[in-house]
Short mmCIF file of C-alpha atoms and ligand atoms in Angstrom, two decimals:
data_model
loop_
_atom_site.label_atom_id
_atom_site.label_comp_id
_atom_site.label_asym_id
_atom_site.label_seq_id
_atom_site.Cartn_x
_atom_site.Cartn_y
_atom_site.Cartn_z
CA UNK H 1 0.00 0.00 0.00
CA UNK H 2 2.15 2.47 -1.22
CA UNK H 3 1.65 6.15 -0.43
CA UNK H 4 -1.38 7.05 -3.54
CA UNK H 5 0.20 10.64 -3.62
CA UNK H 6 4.06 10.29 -3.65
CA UNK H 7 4.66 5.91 -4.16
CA UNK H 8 6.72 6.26 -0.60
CA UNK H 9 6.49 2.89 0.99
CA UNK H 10 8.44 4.11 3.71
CA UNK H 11 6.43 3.81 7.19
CA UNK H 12 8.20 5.32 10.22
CA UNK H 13 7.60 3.73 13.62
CA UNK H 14 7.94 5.60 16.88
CA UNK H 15 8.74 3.26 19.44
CA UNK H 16 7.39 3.74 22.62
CA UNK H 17 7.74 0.62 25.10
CA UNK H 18 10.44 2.61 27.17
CA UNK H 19 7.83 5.05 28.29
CA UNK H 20 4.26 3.88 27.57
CA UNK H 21 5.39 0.49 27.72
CA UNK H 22 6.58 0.64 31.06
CA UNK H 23 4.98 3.25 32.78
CA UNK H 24 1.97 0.59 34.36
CA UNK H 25 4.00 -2.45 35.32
CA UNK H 26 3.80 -2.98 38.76
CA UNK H 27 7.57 -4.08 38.74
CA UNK H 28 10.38 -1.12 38.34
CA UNK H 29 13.05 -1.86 35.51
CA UNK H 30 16.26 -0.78 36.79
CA UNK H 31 17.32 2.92 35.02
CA UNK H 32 20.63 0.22 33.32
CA UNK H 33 17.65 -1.92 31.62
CA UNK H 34 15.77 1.03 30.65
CA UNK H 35 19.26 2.21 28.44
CA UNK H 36 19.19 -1.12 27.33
CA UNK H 37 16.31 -1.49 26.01
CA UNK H 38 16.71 1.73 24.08
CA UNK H 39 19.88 0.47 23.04
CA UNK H 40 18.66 -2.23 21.52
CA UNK H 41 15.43 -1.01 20.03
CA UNK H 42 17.55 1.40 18.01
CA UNK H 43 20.22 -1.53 17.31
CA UNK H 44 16.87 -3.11 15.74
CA UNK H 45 16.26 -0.25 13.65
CA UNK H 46 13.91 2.12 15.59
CA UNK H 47 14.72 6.09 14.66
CA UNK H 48 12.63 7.91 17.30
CA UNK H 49 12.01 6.02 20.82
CA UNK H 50 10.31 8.01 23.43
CA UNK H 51 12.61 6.95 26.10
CA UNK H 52 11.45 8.97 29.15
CA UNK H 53 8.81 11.03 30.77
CA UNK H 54 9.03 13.58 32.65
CA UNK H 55 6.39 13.65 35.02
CA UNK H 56 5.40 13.94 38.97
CA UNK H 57 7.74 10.99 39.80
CA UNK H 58 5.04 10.75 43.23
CA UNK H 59 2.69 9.75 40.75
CA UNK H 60 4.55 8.22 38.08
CA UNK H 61 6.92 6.40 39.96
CA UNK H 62 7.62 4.22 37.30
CA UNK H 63 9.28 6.84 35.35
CA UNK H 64 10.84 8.91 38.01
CA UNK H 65 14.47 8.12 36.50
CA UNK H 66 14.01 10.26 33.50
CA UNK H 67 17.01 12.64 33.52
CA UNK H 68 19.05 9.12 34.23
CA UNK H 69 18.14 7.36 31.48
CA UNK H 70 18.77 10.08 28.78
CA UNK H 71 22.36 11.35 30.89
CA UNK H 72 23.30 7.66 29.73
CA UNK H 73 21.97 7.85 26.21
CA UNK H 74 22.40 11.10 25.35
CA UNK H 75 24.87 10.87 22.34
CA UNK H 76 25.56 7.29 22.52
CA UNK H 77 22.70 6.23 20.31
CA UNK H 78 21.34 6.77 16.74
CA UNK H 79 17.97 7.01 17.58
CA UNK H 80 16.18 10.16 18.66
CA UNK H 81 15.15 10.10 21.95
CA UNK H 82 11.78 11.68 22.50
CA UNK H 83 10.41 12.89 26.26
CA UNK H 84 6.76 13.23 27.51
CA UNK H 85 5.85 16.48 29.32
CA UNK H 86 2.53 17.34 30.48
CA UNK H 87 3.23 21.15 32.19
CA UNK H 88 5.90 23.45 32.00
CA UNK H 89 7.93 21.62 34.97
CA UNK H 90 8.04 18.60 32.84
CA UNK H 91 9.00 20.53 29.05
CA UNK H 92 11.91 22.46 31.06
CA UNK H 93 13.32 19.42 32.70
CA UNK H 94 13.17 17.52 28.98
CA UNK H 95 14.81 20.68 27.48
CA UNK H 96 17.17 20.17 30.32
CA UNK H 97 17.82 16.93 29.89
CA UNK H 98 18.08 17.46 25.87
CA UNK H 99 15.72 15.35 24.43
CA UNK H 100 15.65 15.37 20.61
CA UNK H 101 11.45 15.71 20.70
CA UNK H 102 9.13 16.58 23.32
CA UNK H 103 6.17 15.46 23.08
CA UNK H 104 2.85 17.27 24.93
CA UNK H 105 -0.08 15.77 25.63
CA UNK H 106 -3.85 17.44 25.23
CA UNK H 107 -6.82 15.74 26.76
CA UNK H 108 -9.28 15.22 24.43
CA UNK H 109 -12.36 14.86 27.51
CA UNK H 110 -12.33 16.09 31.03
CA UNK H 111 -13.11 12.82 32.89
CA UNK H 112 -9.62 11.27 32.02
CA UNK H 113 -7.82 14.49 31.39
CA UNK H 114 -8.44 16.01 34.59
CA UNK H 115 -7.08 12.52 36.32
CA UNK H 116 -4.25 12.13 34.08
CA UNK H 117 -2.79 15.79 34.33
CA UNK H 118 -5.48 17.32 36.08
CA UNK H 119 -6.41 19.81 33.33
CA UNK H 120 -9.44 19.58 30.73
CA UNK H 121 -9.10 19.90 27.21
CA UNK H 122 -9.64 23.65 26.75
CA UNK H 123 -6.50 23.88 30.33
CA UNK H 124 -4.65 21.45 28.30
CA UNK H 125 -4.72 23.35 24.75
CA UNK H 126 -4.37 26.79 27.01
CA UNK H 127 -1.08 25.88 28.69
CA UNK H 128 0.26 24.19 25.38
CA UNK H 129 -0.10 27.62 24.00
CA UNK H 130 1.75 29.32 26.88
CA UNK H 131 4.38 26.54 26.86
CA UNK H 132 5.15 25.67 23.03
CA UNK H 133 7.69 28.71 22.82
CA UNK H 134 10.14 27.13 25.41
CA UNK H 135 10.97 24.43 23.00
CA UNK H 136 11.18 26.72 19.72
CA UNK H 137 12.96 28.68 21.75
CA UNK H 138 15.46 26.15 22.60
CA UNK H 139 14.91 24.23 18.98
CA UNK H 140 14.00 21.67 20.10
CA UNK H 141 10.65 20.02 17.70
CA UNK H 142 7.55 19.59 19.56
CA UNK H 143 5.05 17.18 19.08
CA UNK H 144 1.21 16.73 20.28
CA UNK H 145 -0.62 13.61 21.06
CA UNK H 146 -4.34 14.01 21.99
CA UNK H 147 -4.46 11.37 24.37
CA UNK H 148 -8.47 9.63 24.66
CA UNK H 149 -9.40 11.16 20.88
CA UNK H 150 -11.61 8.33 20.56
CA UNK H 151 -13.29 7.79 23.79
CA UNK H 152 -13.01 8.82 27.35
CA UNK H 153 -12.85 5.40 30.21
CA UNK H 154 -15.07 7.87 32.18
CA UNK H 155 -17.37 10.14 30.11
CA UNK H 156 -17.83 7.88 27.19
CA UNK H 157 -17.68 9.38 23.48
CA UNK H 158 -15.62 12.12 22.70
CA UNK H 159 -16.71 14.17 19.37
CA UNK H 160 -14.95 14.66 16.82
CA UNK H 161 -15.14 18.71 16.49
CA UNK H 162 -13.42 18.77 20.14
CA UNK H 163 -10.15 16.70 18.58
CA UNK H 164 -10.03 18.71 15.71
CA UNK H 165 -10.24 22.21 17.16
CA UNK H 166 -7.33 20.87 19.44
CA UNK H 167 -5.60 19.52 16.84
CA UNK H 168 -6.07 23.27 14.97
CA UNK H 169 -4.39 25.00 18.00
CA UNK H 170 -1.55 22.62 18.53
CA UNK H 171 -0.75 23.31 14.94
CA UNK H 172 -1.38 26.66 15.76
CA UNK H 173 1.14 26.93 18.50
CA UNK H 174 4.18 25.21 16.18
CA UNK H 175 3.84 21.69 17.24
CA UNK H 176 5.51 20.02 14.30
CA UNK H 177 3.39 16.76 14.84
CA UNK H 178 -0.02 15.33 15.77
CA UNK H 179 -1.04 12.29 17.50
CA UNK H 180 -4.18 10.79 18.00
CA UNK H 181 -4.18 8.58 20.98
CA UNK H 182 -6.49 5.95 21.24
CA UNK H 183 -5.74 5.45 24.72
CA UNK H 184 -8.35 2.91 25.73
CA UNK H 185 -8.12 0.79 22.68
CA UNK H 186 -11.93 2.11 21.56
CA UNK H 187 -11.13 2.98 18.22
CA UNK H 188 -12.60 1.43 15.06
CA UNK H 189 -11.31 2.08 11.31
CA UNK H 190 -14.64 3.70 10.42
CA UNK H 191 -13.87 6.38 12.79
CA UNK H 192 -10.21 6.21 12.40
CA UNK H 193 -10.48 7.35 9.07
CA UNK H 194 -13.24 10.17 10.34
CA UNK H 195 -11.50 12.06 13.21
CA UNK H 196 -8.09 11.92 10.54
CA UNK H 197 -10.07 13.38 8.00
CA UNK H 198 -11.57 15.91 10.73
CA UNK H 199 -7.98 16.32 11.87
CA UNK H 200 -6.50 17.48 8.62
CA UNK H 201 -8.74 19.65 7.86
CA UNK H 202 -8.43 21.45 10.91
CA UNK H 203 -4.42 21.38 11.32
CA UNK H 204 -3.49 21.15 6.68
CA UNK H 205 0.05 20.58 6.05
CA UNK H 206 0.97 19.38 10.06
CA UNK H 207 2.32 15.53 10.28
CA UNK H 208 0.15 13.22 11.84
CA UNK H 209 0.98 10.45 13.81
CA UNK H 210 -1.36 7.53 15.34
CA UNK H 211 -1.11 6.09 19.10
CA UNK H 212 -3.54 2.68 19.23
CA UNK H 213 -3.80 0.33 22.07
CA UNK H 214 -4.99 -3.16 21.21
CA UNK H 215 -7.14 -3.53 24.20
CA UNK H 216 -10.05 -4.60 22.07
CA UNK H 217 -8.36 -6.22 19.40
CA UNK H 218 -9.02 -3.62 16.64
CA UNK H 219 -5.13 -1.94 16.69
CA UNK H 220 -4.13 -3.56 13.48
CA UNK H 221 -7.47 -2.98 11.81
CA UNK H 222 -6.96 0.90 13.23
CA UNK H 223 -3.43 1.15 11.68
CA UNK H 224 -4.43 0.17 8.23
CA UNK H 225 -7.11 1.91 8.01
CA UNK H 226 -4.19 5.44 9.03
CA UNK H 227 -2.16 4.37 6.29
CA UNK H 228 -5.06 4.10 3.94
CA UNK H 229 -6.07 7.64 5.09
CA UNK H 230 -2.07 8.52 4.13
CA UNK H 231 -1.07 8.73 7.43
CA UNK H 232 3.05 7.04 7.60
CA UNK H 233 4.01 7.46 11.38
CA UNK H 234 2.99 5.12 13.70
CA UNK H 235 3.48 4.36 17.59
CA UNK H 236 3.79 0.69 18.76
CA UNK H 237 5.06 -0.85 21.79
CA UNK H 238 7.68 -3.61 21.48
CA UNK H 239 6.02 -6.71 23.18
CA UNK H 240 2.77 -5.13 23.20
CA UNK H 241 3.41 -3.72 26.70
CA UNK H 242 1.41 -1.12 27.82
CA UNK H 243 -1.28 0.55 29.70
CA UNK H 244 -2.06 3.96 31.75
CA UNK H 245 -2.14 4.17 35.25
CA UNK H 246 -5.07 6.78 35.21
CA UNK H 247 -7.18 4.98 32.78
CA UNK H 248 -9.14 1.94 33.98
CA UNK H 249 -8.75 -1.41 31.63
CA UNK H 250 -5.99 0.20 30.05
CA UNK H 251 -3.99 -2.99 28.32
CA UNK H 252 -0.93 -2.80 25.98
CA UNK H 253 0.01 -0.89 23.34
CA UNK H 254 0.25 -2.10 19.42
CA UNK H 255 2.85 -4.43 19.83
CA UNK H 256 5.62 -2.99 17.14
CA UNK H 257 6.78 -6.96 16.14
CA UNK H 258 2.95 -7.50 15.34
CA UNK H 259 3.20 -3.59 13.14
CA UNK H 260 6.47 -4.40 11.95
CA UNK H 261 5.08 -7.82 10.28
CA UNK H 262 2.41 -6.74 9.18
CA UNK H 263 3.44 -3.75 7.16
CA UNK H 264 6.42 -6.02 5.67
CA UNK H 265 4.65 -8.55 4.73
CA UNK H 266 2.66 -5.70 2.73
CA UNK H 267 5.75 -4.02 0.87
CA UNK H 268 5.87 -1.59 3.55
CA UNK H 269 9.42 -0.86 5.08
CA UNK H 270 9.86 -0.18 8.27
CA UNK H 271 13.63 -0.65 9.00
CA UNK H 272 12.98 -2.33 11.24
CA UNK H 273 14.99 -5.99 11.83
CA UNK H 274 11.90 -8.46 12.83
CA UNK H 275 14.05 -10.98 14.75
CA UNK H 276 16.03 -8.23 16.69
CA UNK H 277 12.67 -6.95 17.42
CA UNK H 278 11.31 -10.74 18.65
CA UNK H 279 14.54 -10.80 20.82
CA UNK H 280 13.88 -7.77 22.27
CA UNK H 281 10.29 -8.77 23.19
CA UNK H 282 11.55 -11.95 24.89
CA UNK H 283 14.66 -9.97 26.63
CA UNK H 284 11.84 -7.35 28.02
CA UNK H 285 9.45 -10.30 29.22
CA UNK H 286 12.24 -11.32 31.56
CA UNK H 287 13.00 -8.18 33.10
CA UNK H 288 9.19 -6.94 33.38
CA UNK H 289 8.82 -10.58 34.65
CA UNK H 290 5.72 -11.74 33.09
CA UNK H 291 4.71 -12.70 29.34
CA UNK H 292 4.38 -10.12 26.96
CA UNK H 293 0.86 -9.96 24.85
CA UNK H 294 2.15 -10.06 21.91
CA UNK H 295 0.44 -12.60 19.64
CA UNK H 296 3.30 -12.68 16.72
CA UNK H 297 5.74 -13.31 19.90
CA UNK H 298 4.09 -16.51 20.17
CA UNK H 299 3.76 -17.49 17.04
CA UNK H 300 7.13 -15.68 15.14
CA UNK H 301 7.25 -13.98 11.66
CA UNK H 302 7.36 -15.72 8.59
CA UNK H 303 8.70 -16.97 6.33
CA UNK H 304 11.94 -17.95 7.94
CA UNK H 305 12.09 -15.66 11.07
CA UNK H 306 12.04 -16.67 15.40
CA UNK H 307 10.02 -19.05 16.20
CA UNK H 308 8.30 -18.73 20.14
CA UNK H 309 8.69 -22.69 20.13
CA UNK H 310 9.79 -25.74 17.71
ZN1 ZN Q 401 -0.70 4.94 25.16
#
């Protein structure tokens, strides 16, 4: 499924097990593991990992590490390391800490936004505004993901005219990308294609990136139906770890293997190495210390790649 405009089969994947990945397991990696994992997801091929967050570490304690982990990648890996900040604390502290991308998050409903970050979406898009110029200012590229832009765990539907005006004053404010997140793995390919099409309208000529959590099954079905819509950056979690701590039900990301496989086997590249990615999955299993859900982990690619058993 080449790209109907240009004929790009290129498909970029942002790899975000480090952070989203992570962020809900009940078991701490140590901040050397976290580095590793990077390490290796970029020896596999990955080109932007979100590698930290920088939030309260009281409530986040899972990420509380965050200036460690980039002090011991910072310039030792190819990738580009991409930080989560939700206030202005968090952006200076990734600036600080020079990340390659920050990446803000909007609230696309109240109910989870004001749990999450404790701001609704019109205090989210406000301080985004206030905020954005930090990061031009230090030139550093800023990205958006509107976390819940296809349902809320707590008020239910979202509508599509409140993700697109956000998306319009992200784009508004410089951020160089937009995500939508389907945070609570609600999203269907119907709507997919809907809230992009809503999305582009509102924000013309700004990248857009999708964030989909198989917690319903329908990630794969929700990623095809973004590149149909032309959309060529994706988020996935290696193992298909994942989950948020302030969203009930909450289950693992896209697992990137499952992406990665899926998109080859369609003449999509990736550059991503499938069995580097499979070892990864398995080395990540034993430090989070349970299985990861990852269906192709099980199963391996083929033709010809791991297998999970003879
Ligand atoms: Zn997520």
């Amino acid at each position: 499924m080449a790209d109907p405009a240009t004929g790009e089969t290129a498909v970029e994947i942002v790899e975000v097990s480090p952070r989203d990945g992570l962020q809900n397991e009940s078991r701490l990696l140590y901040t050397e593991d976290k580095i590793a994992l990077v390490e290796r997801l970029a020896a596999a091929g990955a080109r932007r990992i979100e590698a930290a967050s920088f939030v309260n570490p009281r409530r986040v304690p899972q990420m509380a590490d965050g200036e460690a982990v980039m002090a011991g990648l910072s310039g030792r890996t190819r990738a580009r390391l991409i930080a989560l900040a939700l206030n202005e604390t968090g952006l200076r502290r990734a600036i600080a800490a020079q990340a390659d991308e920050i990446n803000y998050v909007m609230v696309a409903s109240p109910g989870f936004g004001l749990r999450n970050q404790n701001a609704t979406p019109e205090q989210s898009a406000a301080l985004f505004e206030t905020i954005a110029p930090l990061a031009h200012e230090a030139g550093i590229p800023l990205s958006v993901t509107i976390s819940v832009a296809f349902g809320d765990p707590f008020d239910g539907e979202v509508p599509h005219g409140v993700v697109a005006e956000l998306a319009a004053r992200a784009a508004g404010a410089g951020a160089d990308e937009i995500a939508l997140g389907d945070t609570i793995g609600v999203a269907d390919p119907w709507d997919v294609r809907r809230r992009l099409e809503a999305v582009r309208a509102a924000a013309p000529g700004t990248r857009l990136r999708v964030h989909f959590h198989d917690t319903r099954g329908a990630a794969l079905a929700n990623i095809h139906a973004s590149l149909e819509a032309g959309v060529r950056i994706i988020d996935a979690s290696c193992g298909g770890f994942g989950g948020c701590p302030f969203a009930p039900n909450a289950t693992g990301n896209v697992a990137t293997e499952s992406v990665v496989y899926m998109l080859e086997r369609g003449g999509l590249s990736t550059g991503i190495d499938l069995d580097a990615l499979i070892a990864t999955a398995r080395w990540l299993e034993e430090r989070i210390g349970r299985p990861a859900p990852s269906l192709l982990l099980r199963a391996g690619g083929f033709p010809s790649s791991s297998r999970g058993s003879p």
